[in-house]
PDB file of C-alpha atoms in Angstrom:
ATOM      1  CA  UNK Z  12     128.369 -25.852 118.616  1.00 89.00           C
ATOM      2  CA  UNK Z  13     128.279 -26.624 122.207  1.00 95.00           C
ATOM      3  CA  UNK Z  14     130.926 -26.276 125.054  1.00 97.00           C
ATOM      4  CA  UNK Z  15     130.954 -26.786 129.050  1.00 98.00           C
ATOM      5  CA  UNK Z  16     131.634 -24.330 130.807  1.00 98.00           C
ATOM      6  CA  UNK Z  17     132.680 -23.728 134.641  1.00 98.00           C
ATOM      7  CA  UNK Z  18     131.141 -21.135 137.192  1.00 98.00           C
ATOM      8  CA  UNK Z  19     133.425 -18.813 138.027  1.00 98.00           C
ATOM      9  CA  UNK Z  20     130.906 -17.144 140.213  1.00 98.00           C
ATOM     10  CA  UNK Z  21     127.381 -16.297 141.281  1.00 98.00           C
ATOM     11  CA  UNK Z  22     126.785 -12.775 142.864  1.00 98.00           C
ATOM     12  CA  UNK Z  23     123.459 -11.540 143.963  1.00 98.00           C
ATOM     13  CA  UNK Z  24     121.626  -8.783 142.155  1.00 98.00           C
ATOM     14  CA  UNK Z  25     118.270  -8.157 143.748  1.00 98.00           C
ATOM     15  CA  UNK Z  26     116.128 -10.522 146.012  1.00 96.00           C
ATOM     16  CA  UNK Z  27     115.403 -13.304 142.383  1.00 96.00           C
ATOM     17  CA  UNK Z  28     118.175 -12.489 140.336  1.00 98.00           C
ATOM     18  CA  UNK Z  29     122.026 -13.175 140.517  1.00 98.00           C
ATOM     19  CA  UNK Z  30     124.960 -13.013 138.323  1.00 98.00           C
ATOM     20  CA  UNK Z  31     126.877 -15.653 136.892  1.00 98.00           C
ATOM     21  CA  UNK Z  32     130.278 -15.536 135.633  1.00 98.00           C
ATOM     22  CA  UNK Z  33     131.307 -18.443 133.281  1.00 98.00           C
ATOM     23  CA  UNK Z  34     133.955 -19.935 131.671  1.00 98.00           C
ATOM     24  CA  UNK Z  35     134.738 -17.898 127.945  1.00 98.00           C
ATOM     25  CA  UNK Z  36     135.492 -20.471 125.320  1.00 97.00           C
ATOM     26  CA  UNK Z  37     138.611 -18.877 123.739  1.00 94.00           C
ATOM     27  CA  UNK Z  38     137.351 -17.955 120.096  1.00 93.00           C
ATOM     28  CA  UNK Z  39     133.533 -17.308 121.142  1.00 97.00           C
ATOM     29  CA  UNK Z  40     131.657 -14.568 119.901  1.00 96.00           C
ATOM     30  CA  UNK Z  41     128.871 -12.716 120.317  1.00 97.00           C
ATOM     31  CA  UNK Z  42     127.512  -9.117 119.935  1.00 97.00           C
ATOM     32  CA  UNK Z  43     125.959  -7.217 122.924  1.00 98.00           C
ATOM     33  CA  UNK Z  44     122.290  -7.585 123.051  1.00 98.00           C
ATOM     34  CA  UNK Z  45     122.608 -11.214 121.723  1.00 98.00           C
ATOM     35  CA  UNK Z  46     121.569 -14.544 123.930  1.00 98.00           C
ATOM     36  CA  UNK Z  47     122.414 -18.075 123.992  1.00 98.00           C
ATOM     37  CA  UNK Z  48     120.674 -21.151 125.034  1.00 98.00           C
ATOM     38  CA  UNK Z  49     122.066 -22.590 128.624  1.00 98.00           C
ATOM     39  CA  UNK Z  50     121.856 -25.905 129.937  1.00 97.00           C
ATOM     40  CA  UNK Z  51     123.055 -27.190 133.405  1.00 98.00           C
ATOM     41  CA  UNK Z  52     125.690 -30.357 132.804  1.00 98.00           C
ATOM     42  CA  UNK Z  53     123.918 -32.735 135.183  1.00 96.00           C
ATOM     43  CA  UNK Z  54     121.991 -36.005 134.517  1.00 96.00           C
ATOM     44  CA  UNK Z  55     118.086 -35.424 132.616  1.00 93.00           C
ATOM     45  CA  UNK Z  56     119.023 -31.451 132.153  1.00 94.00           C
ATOM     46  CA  UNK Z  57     121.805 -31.681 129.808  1.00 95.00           C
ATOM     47  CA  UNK Z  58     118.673 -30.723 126.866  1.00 94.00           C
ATOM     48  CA  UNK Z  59     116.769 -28.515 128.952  1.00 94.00           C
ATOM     49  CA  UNK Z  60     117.796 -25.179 127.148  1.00 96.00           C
ATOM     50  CA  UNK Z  61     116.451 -21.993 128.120  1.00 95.00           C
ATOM     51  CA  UNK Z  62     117.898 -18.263 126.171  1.00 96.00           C
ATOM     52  CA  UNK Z  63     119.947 -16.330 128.431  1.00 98.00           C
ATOM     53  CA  UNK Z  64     121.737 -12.958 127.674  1.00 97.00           C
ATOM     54  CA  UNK Z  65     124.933 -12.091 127.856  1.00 98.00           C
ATOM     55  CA  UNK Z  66     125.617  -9.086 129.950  1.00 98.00           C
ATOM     56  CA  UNK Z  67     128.929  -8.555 130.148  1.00 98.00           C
ATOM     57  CA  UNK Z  68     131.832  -6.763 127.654  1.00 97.00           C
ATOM     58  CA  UNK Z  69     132.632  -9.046 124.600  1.00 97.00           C
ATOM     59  CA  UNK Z  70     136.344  -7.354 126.022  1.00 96.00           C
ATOM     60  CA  UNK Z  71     136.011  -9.448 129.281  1.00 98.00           C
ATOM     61  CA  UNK Z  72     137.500 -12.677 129.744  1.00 98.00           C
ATOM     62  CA  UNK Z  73     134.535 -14.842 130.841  1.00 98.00           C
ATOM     63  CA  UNK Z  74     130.887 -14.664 130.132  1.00 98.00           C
ATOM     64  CA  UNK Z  75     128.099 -13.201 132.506  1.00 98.00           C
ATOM     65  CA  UNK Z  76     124.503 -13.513 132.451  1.00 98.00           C
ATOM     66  CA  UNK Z  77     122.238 -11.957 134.972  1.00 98.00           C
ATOM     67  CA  UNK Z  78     119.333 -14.359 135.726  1.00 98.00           C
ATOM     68  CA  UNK Z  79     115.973 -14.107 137.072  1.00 96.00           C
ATOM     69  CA  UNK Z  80     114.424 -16.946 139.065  1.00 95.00           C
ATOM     70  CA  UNK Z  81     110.913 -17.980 138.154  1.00 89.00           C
ATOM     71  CA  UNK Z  82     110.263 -20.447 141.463  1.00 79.00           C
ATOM     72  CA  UNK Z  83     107.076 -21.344 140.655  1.00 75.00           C
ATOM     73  CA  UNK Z  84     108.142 -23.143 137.448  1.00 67.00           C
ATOM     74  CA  UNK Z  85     109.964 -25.733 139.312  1.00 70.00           C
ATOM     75  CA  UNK Z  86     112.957 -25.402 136.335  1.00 87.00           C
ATOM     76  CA  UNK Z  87     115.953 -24.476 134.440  1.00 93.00           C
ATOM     77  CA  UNK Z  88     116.147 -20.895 136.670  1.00 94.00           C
ATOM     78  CA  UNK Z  89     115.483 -22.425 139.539  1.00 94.00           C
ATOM     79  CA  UNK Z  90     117.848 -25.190 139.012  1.00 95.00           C
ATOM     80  CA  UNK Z  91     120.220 -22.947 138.244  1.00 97.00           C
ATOM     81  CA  UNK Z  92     120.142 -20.344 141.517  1.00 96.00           C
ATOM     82  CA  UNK Z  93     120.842 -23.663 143.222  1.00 96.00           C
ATOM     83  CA  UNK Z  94     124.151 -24.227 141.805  1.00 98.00           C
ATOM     84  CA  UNK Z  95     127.392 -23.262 143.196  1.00 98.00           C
ATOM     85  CA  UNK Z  96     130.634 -21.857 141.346  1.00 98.00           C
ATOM     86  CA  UNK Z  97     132.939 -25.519 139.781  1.00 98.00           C
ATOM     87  CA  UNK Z  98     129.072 -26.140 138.657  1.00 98.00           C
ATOM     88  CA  UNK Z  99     128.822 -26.608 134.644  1.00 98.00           C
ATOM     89  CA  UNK Z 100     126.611 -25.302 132.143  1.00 98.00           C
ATOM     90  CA  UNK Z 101     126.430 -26.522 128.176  1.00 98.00           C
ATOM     91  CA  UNK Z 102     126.763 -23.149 126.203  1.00 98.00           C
ATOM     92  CA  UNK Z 103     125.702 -22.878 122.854  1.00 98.00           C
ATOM     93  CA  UNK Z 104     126.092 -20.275 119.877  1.00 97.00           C
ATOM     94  CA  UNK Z 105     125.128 -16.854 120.269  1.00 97.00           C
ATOM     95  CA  UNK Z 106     122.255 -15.245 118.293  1.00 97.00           C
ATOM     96  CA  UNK Z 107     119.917 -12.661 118.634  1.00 96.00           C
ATOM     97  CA  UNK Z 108     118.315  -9.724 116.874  1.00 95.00           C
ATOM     98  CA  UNK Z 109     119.058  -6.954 119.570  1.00 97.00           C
ATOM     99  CA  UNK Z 110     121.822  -4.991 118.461  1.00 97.00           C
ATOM    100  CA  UNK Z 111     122.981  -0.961 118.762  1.00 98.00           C
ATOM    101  CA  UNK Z 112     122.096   0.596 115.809  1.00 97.00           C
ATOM    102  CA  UNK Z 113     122.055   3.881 117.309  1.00 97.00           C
ATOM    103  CA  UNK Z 114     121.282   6.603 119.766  1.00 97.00           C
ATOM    104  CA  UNK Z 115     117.590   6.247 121.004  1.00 97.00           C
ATOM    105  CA  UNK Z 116     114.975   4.643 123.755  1.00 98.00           C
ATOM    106  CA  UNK Z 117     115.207   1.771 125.670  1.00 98.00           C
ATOM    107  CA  UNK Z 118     112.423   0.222 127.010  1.00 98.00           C
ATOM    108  CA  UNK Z 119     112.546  -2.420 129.359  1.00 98.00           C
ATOM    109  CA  UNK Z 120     110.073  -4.506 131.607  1.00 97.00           C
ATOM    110  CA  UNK Z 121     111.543  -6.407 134.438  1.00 96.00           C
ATOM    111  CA  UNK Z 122     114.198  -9.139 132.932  1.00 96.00           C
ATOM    112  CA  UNK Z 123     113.881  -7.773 130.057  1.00 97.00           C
ATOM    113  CA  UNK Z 124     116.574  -5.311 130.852  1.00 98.00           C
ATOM    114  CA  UNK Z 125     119.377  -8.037 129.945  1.00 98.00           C
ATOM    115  CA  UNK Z 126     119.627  -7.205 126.899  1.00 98.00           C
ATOM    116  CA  UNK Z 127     120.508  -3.787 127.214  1.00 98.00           C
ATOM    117  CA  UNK Z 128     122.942  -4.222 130.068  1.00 98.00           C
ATOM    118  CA  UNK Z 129     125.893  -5.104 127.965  1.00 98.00           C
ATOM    119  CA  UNK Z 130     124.599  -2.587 125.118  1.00 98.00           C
ATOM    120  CA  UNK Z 131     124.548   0.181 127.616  1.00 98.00           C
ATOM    121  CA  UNK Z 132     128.008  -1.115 129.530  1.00 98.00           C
ATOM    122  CA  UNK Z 133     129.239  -0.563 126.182  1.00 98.00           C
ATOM    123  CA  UNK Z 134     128.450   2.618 125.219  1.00 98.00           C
ATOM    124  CA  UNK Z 135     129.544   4.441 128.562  1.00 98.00           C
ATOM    125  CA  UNK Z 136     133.419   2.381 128.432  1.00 97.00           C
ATOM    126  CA  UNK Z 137     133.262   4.031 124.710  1.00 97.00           C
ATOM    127  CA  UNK Z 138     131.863   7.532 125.683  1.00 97.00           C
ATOM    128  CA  UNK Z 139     128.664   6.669 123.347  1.00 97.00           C
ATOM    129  CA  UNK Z 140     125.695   6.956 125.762  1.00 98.00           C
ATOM    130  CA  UNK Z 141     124.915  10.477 124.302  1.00 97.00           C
ATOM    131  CA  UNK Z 142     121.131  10.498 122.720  1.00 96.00           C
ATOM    132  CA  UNK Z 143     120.122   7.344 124.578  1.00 98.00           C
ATOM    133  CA  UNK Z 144     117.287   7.460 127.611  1.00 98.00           C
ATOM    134  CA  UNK Z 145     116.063   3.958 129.713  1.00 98.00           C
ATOM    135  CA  UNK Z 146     112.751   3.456 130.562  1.00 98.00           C
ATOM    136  CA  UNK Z 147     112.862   0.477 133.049  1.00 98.00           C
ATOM    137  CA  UNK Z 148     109.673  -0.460 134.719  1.00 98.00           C
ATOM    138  CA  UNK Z 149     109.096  -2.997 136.997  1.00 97.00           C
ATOM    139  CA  UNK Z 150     106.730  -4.170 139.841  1.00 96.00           C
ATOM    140  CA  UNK Z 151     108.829  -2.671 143.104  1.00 97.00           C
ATOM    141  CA  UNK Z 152     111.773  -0.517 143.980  1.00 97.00           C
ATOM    142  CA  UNK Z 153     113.219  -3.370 145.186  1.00 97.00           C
ATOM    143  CA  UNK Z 154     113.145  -5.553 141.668  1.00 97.00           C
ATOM    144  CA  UNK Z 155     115.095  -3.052 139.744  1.00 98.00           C
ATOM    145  CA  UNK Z 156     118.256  -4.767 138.439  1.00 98.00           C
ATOM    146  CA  UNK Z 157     121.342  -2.716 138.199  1.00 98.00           C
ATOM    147  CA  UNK Z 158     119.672   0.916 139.345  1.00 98.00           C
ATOM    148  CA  UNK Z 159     122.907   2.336 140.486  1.00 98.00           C
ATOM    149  CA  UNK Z 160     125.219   1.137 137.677  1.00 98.00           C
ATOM    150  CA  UNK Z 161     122.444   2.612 135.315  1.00 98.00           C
ATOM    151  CA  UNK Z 162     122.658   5.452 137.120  1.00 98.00           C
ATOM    152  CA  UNK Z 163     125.604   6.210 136.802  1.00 98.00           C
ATOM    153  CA  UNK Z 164     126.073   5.773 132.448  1.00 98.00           C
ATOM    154  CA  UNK Z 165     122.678   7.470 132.040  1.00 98.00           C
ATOM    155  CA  UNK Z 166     122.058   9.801 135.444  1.00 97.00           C
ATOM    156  CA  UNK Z 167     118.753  11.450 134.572  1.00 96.00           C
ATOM    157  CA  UNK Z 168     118.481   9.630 131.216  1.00 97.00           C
ATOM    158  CA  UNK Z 169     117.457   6.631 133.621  1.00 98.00           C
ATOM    159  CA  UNK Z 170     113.833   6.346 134.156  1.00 97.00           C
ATOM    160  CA  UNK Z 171     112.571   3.845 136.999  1.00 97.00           C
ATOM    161  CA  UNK Z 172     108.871   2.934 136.643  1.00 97.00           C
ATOM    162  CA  UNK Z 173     107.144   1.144 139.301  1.00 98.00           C
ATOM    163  CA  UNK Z 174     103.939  -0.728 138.530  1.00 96.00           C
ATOM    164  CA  UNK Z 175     102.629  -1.642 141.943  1.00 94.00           C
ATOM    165  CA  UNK Z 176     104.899   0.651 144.449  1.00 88.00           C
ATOM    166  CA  UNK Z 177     104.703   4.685 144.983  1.00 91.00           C
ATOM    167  CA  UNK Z 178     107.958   5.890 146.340  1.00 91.00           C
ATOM    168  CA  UNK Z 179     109.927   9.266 145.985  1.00 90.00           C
ATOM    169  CA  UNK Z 180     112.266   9.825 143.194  1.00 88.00           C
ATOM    170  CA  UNK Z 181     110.638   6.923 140.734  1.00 94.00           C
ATOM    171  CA  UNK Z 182     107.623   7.376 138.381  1.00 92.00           C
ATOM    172  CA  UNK Z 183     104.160   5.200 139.188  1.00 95.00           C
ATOM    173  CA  UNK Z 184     103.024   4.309 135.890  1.00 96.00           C
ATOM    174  CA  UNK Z 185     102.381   1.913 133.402  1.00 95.00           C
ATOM    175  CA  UNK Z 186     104.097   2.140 129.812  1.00 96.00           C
ATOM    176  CA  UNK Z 187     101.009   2.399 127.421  1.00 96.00           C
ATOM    177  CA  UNK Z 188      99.952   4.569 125.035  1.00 95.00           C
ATOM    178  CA  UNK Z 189      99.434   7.891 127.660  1.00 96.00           C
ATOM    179  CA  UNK Z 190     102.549   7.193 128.961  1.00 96.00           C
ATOM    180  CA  UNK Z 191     104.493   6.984 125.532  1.00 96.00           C
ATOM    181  CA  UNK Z 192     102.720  10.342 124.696  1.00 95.00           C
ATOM    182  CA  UNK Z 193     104.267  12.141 127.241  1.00 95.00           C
ATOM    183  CA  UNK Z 194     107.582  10.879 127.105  1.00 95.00           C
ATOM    184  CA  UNK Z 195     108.676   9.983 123.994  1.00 95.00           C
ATOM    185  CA  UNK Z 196     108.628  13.486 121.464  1.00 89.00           C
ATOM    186  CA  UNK Z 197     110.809  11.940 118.600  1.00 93.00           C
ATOM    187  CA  UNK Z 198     109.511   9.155 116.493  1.00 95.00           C
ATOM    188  CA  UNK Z 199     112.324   8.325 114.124  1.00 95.00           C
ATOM    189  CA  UNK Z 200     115.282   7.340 116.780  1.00 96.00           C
ATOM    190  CA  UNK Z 201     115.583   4.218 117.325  1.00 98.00           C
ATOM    191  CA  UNK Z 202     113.468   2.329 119.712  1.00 98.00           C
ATOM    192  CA  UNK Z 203     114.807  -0.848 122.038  1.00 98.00           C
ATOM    193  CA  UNK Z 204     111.937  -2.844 123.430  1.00 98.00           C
ATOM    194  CA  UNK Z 205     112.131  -5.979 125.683  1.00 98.00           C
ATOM    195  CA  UNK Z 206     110.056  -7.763 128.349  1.00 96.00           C
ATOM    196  CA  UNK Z 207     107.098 -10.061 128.366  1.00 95.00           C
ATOM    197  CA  UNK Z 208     105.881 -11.119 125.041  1.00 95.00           C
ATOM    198  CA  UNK Z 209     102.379  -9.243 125.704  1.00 95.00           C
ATOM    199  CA  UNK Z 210     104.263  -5.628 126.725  1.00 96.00           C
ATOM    200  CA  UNK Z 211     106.391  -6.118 123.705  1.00 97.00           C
ATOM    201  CA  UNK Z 212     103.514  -6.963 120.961  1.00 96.00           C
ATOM    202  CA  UNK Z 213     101.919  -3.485 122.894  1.00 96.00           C
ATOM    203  CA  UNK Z 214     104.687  -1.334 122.644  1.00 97.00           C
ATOM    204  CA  UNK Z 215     105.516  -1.752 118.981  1.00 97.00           C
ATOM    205  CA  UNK Z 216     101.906  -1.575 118.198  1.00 96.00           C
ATOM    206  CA  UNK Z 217     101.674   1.744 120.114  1.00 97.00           C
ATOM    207  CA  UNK Z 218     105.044   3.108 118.728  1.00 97.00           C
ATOM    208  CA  UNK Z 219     103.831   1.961 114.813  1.00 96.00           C
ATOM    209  CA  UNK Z 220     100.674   3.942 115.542  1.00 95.00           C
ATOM    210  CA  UNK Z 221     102.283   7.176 116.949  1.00 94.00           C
ATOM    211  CA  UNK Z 222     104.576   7.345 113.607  1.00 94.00           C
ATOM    212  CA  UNK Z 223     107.639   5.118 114.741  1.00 96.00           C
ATOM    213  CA  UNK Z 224     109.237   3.074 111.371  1.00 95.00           C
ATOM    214  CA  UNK Z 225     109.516  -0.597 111.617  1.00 94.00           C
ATOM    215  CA  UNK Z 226     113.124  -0.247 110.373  1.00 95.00           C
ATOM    216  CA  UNK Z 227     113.468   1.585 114.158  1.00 96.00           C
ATOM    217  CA  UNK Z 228     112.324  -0.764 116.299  1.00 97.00           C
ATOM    218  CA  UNK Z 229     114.869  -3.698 117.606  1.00 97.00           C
ATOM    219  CA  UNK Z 230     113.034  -6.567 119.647  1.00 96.00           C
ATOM    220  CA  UNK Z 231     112.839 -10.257 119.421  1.00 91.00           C
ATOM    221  CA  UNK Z 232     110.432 -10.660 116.750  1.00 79.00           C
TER     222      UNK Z 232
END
């Protein structure tokens, strides 16, 4: 089913990525970790759908997604930082197969955070985070999407990983197999993995090798 929405509002996040508030269609659904597929309501993009997750409460009264822009592609994202709040989009059904199932890791390259944002936003308004750690890596301090507010539900349960900068307070590493090693000491919690296709296909192959069960592992397959 589709429906146009409005902007409500577009905040920035970091230097590429903003938040935008939407319109919520009043008996839409969807279950934190899920996405959609967006379109912009203007002439020749009306079927140019790209996923987008939603990040906000399913409690909230409009819909938020928190959107990277990818410049060099010349499309939907960049299309879309250009717009201004009364803009539309076309939103479709959710869907998704990121859900909570439980206490455990979360481990996150770049955008691929989204996901987890509402997940995690969750937990802490329900007192939940207990048993949960983030491992967030991305290329610079200054790429990191939502360090304070992850901060503050997960305070030293938040790990920052920077691939390309050295700075105090945030690890310099790369999440592979060494890394997973010596971080990650209990193989049958539940494992949240999401970023680029080729870190994801890694991941679970490293996790299934060190003793993690398929049935524990949540990514977009």
């Amino acid at each position: 089913m589709e429906s146009i929405v409005k902007i409500i509002s577009i905040q920035p996040v970091t230097h590429d990525v903003k938040c935008f508030r939407v319109e919520k269609p009043s008996d839409y659904q969807f279950q934190p970790g899920h996405a959609t597929d967006l379109s912009i309501n203007k002439p020749g993009m009306e079927e140019e759908t790209r996923p987008f997750t939603f990040t906000a409460l399913t409690t909230e009264p409009y819909l938020e997604f928190t959107i990277k822009r990818y410049p060099d592609h010349h499309g939907v994202t960049d299309r879309l930082h250009q717009l201004k709040p009364g803009d539309e989009l076309i939103l479709r059904d959710s869907w998704g197969a990121i859900e909570f199932k439980g206490p455990g890791y979360f481990i996150a390259g770049g955008a691929g955070i989204t996901p987890f944002v509402a997940i995690l936003r969750s937990l802490y308004q329900t007192n939940k985070t207990a048993g949960c750690r983030l491992f967030f890596s991305n290329k610079t301090a200054a790429d990191i999407i939502y360090e304070q507010e992850f901060l503050k539900i997960l305070g030293r349960d938040a790990v920052f990983i920077l691939t390309r900068d050295e700075k105090t307070g945030y690890q310099k590493a790369r999440i592979n197999e060494a890394f997973i090693k010596a971080n990650i000491s209990d193989y049958k919690k539940h494992f949240y993995v999401c970023g680029p296709d080729k870190m994801v296909n890694e991941i679970v192959h490293i996790l299934r090798k060190s003793g993690a069960s398929m049935d524990t592992l949540i990514f977009e397959k």
